[in-house]
């Protein structure tokens, strides 16, 4: 099955106890931009870019939205891949754990001050000079503690909880929040390639809205979820949409759904730009290949500067 070409895709991640969210804007291939999203007023802040592999579903926000854990990789340098703790919308490390491969990695928050690192049995090394901030407890996720940690995660606050779809093999269901005007509605997600749509790229997942009538397909190469008030949030490639909860009924087609929804923002035309995190500080003796290097200019920018320098030297010699 062939998938249509896309310019970019969006993968938002919500904080469990606040209206904060981050959007991983992916595209072109191996370029990801992090965007902060305040769902109270649908305001956005375009943040840092990363050239390499990013796995949004392997990380998440702290419940208050202050911290972000992400799994990144360049498959070169001293670390190859790593898990990073940062302040959104930046990926510059406050703390960093080298991984080296893609056998597990990343993490998730149990609370604002408790992070679970999914790096296997351990031990977990830290990058030089990048320890966790004071007050943050970092727990391993091992065979021994997995039942306890999983139970604690399932009993804590959650932005959304997907459940297996009893009617569709390999499908998952996200119910609208209880008490919302759309509480009878749900989203069905089925992956074209893997058994778990929640860990698949947006390009391979098919979403549909079920609100009392026949299922309505949501845009291809998109993402979908419910906001805390029951509004339907979804994307179409690089554009993000909101459909009010009280307008979900009686929709008969994807075209009608798009006509009713409001486009909140379109990030299709964003281009890579170097951006330093405001909290970043130079790390003396830091090795190349981990997060502080994200604050430096891109390879293209370095090449451009060399060309300008050479041109000025030639002009100086000819003068």
XYZ file of C-alpha atoms in Angstrom:
319
model
C 0.000 0.000 0.000
C 1.515 3.303 -1.074
C 1.163 6.428 1.023
C 0.675 9.902 -0.455
C 3.688 12.218 -0.279
C 3.467 14.790 2.481
C 5.284 18.044 3.016
C 5.297 17.663 6.790
C 3.358 16.013 9.615
C 2.395 17.102 13.115
C 2.577 15.023 16.287
C 1.234 16.950 19.311
C 1.831 15.755 22.878
C -0.332 17.051 25.748
C 0.524 17.768 29.357
C -1.745 15.746 31.652
C -2.649 18.485 34.136
C -2.381 21.723 32.166
C -3.427 23.155 28.786
C 0.192 23.101 27.616
C 1.273 20.941 24.703
C 4.183 20.571 22.325
C 4.004 19.792 18.633
C 6.718 17.781 16.905
C 6.604 19.181 13.392
C 8.406 16.672 11.156
C 9.566 17.385 7.620
C 11.437 17.225 5.435
C 12.848 13.831 6.360
C 15.041 13.871 9.494
C 14.205 17.486 10.342
C 11.957 18.132 13.327
C 10.817 21.430 14.805
C 9.408 21.709 18.316
C 6.440 24.078 18.769
C 4.867 25.073 22.101
C 1.068 25.167 22.107
C -1.087 26.791 24.794
C -4.559 25.334 24.259
C -6.239 27.942 26.481
C -6.066 30.507 23.682
C -4.463 28.403 20.920
C -1.248 30.401 20.888
C 1.996 28.962 19.523
C 5.739 29.473 19.913
C 8.041 28.019 17.272
C 11.081 26.588 19.010
C 14.174 24.576 18.235
C 14.929 22.395 15.223
C 16.772 19.094 15.287
C 18.402 17.346 12.327
C 18.282 13.651 13.084
C 15.883 11.024 14.394
C 13.163 12.016 16.869
C 10.638 9.560 18.346
C 7.834 11.670 19.891
C 5.889 8.675 21.200
C 8.932 7.579 23.258
C 8.731 10.667 25.474
C 6.293 13.158 26.928
C 5.599 16.267 28.971
C 5.494 16.542 32.727
C 1.896 16.994 33.963
C 2.427 20.752 34.422
C 4.084 21.074 30.993
C 7.357 22.472 32.371
C 9.604 19.574 31.322
C 9.909 17.490 28.182
C 11.621 14.122 27.791
C 12.537 13.094 24.226
C 14.468 10.358 22.452
C 16.879 11.683 19.803
C 19.594 10.283 17.600
C 22.149 11.144 14.945
C 23.754 7.655 14.831
C 27.220 9.165 15.004
C 29.381 10.927 17.555
C 30.122 9.548 20.995
C 26.487 8.753 21.883
C 24.668 7.913 18.599
C 21.265 8.077 20.359
C 20.198 9.574 23.678
C 17.308 10.585 25.913
C 17.185 14.257 26.807
C 15.359 16.290 29.437
C 14.655 19.824 28.222
C 12.370 22.815 28.635
C 9.897 23.103 25.753
C 9.950 24.320 23.063
C 13.676 23.501 23.137
C 15.591 20.230 22.910
C 18.799 21.522 24.455
C 19.689 19.263 27.377
C 19.207 20.097 31.000
C 19.982 16.409 31.635
C 21.056 13.769 29.135
C 21.346 9.978 29.187
C 23.354 8.366 26.343
C 21.743 5.280 24.811
C 23.719 4.282 21.711
C 20.980 2.250 20.009
C 17.189 2.043 19.621
C 16.600 -0.921 21.916
C 14.270 0.994 24.228
C 15.006 4.572 25.223
C 13.049 7.672 26.138
C 10.875 7.971 29.222
C 7.660 9.288 30.774
C 6.575 11.297 33.799
C 4.685 9.879 36.772
C 4.413 13.365 38.289
C 5.978 16.788 37.927
C 9.007 15.644 39.913
C 9.250 11.934 38.960
C 10.615 10.736 35.629
C 10.753 7.099 34.521
C 13.658 6.354 32.188
C 12.956 3.471 29.806
C 16.548 2.505 29.058
C 16.221 -1.115 30.099
C 17.758 -2.665 33.189
C 20.586 -0.130 33.543
C 22.905 1.147 34.878
C 22.217 4.530 33.299
C 25.173 6.776 32.564
C 24.802 10.536 32.386
C 26.494 12.803 29.870
C 29.343 14.795 31.498
C 28.083 17.918 33.220
C 24.383 17.209 32.549
C 22.826 15.720 35.708
C 19.075 15.877 36.436
C 17.924 19.121 38.082
C 17.586 19.187 41.891
C 14.284 17.767 43.093
C 13.719 15.466 40.120
C 13.602 11.757 40.929
C 14.611 9.456 38.067
C 13.331 5.870 38.257
C 14.349 2.934 36.072
C 11.782 0.854 34.201
C 12.812 -2.753 34.774
C 11.167 -6.156 34.856
C 11.113 -5.992 38.628
C 9.341 -2.643 39.007
C 7.318 -2.580 35.760
C 4.001 -3.710 37.374
C 4.230 -1.094 40.139
C 5.322 1.731 37.813
C 2.652 0.838 35.233
C -0.080 0.761 37.866
C 1.054 4.131 39.203
C 1.100 5.610 35.689
C -2.416 4.338 34.952
C -3.794 5.754 38.201
C -2.223 9.182 37.737
C -3.413 12.120 35.638
C -3.511 11.534 31.893
C -4.110 13.833 28.956
C -5.782 10.958 27.100
C -6.062 7.203 27.428
C -6.356 5.029 24.358
C -7.863 1.555 24.737
C -7.870 -1.475 22.424
C -10.742 -1.509 19.939
C -12.825 -4.677 20.406
C -14.364 -4.290 16.956
C -11.205 -3.807 14.867
C -8.116 -5.988 15.063
C -5.098 -3.791 15.767
C -7.343 -0.771 16.313
C -7.417 1.651 19.224
C -10.145 3.936 20.576
C -9.958 7.338 22.272
C -13.192 8.353 24.009
C -14.283 11.962 24.325
C -14.091 13.334 27.898
C -17.000 12.433 30.148
C -19.398 15.300 30.711
C -18.503 17.089 27.467
C -21.151 17.754 24.793
C -19.300 15.204 22.666
C -19.069 12.526 25.396
C -20.754 9.965 23.116
C -18.072 10.384 20.443
C -14.808 8.531 20.015
C -11.843 8.401 17.647
C -10.742 5.136 16.064
C -7.093 4.732 15.016
C -5.727 1.898 12.896
C -2.144 1.636 11.639
C -1.471 0.583 8.074
C 1.799 -1.106 8.963
C 2.155 -1.889 12.674
C -0.045 -3.271 15.413
C 0.267 -0.151 17.534
C -0.910 3.165 16.020
C 0.255 4.988 19.141
C 3.909 4.292 18.292
C 3.591 4.740 14.524
C 4.365 7.709 12.320
C 1.323 9.865 11.487
C 1.716 8.958 7.814
C 0.809 5.340 8.497
C -2.194 5.822 10.810
C -5.798 6.171 9.682
C -8.141 8.019 12.052
C -11.922 8.225 11.921
C -14.493 10.126 13.990
C -17.430 8.126 15.357
C -20.131 10.466 16.699
C -23.348 8.502 16.441
C -23.485 8.089 12.684
C -21.233 6.297 10.188
C -17.511 6.743 10.868
C -16.090 9.856 9.207
C -12.487 9.481 7.965
C -10.180 12.180 9.271
C -7.533 13.635 6.934
C -4.801 11.292 5.763
C -1.314 11.799 7.238
C -2.858 13.444 10.239
C -3.229 13.225 14.005
C -6.362 13.411 16.169
C -7.350 13.778 19.838
C -9.966 15.392 22.058
C -9.275 18.506 24.097
C -10.287 18.625 27.754
C -13.591 20.334 26.850
C -14.480 17.680 24.235
C -13.431 19.655 21.147
C -12.007 17.535 18.357
C -8.418 18.466 17.490
C -6.841 17.098 14.340
C -4.219 17.839 11.732
C -3.947 17.649 7.982
C -0.269 17.450 7.115
C 1.140 20.739 8.488
C -2.173 22.390 9.453
C -3.866 22.107 12.855
C -7.671 22.254 13.279
C -10.248 22.533 16.061
C -13.905 21.450 15.785
C -16.148 22.515 18.674
C -17.643 19.690 20.718
C -21.246 20.764 20.086
C -20.726 20.564 16.296
C -19.516 16.970 16.043
C -22.923 15.414 15.332
C -24.408 14.883 11.896
C -21.166 15.054 9.921
C -21.330 12.871 6.821
C -17.942 13.303 5.138
C -14.361 14.431 5.569
C -15.106 17.488 3.442
C -17.981 18.521 5.719
C -15.795 18.004 8.781
C -13.093 20.277 7.338
C -15.711 22.886 6.439
C -16.998 23.015 10.021
C -13.567 23.097 11.683
C -11.360 26.125 12.357
C -7.765 26.121 11.173
C -5.670 27.167 14.174
C -2.306 27.340 12.415
C -0.490 26.080 9.343
C 3.156 25.159 9.871
C 3.743 23.776 6.378
C 6.131 26.500 5.263
C 8.482 26.510 8.260
C 12.165 26.210 7.387
C 15.144 25.169 9.496
C 16.783 27.936 11.490
C 19.358 27.693 14.285
C 17.992 28.765 17.637
C 19.703 28.737 21.046
C 17.743 27.804 24.148
C 17.560 30.782 26.536
C 18.623 28.561 29.447
C 21.648 27.109 27.650
C 25.093 27.805 29.061
C 28.468 26.891 27.548
C 29.799 23.577 28.845
C 33.613 23.676 29.094
C 35.218 20.577 27.625
C 31.919 19.177 26.322
C 32.332 16.487 23.688
C 30.725 16.917 20.285
C 27.570 14.906 19.736
C 25.183 15.668 22.569
C 22.486 18.240 23.200
C 24.442 21.500 23.841
C 25.706 21.171 20.269
C 22.100 21.673 19.145
C 22.578 25.336 19.962
C 25.334 25.716 17.428
C 24.766 26.672 13.829
C 23.881 24.107 11.206
C 26.351 22.526 8.808
C 24.883 24.666 6.012
C 25.413 27.823 8.062
C 29.038 26.915 8.784
C 29.609 26.311 5.073
C 28.045 29.675 4.279
C 30.329 31.445 6.754
C 33.406 29.771 5.290
C 32.398 30.918 1.821
C 31.908 34.504 3.025
C 35.279 34.428 4.800
C 37.061 33.133 1.698
C 35.391 35.772 -0.467
C 36.513 38.538 1.886
C 40.061 37.164 1.886
C 40.121 37.137 -1.917
C 38.786 40.689 -2.035
C 41.391 41.759 0.516
C 44.248 40.224 -1.457
C 43.065 41.734 -4.747
C 42.743 45.190 -3.095
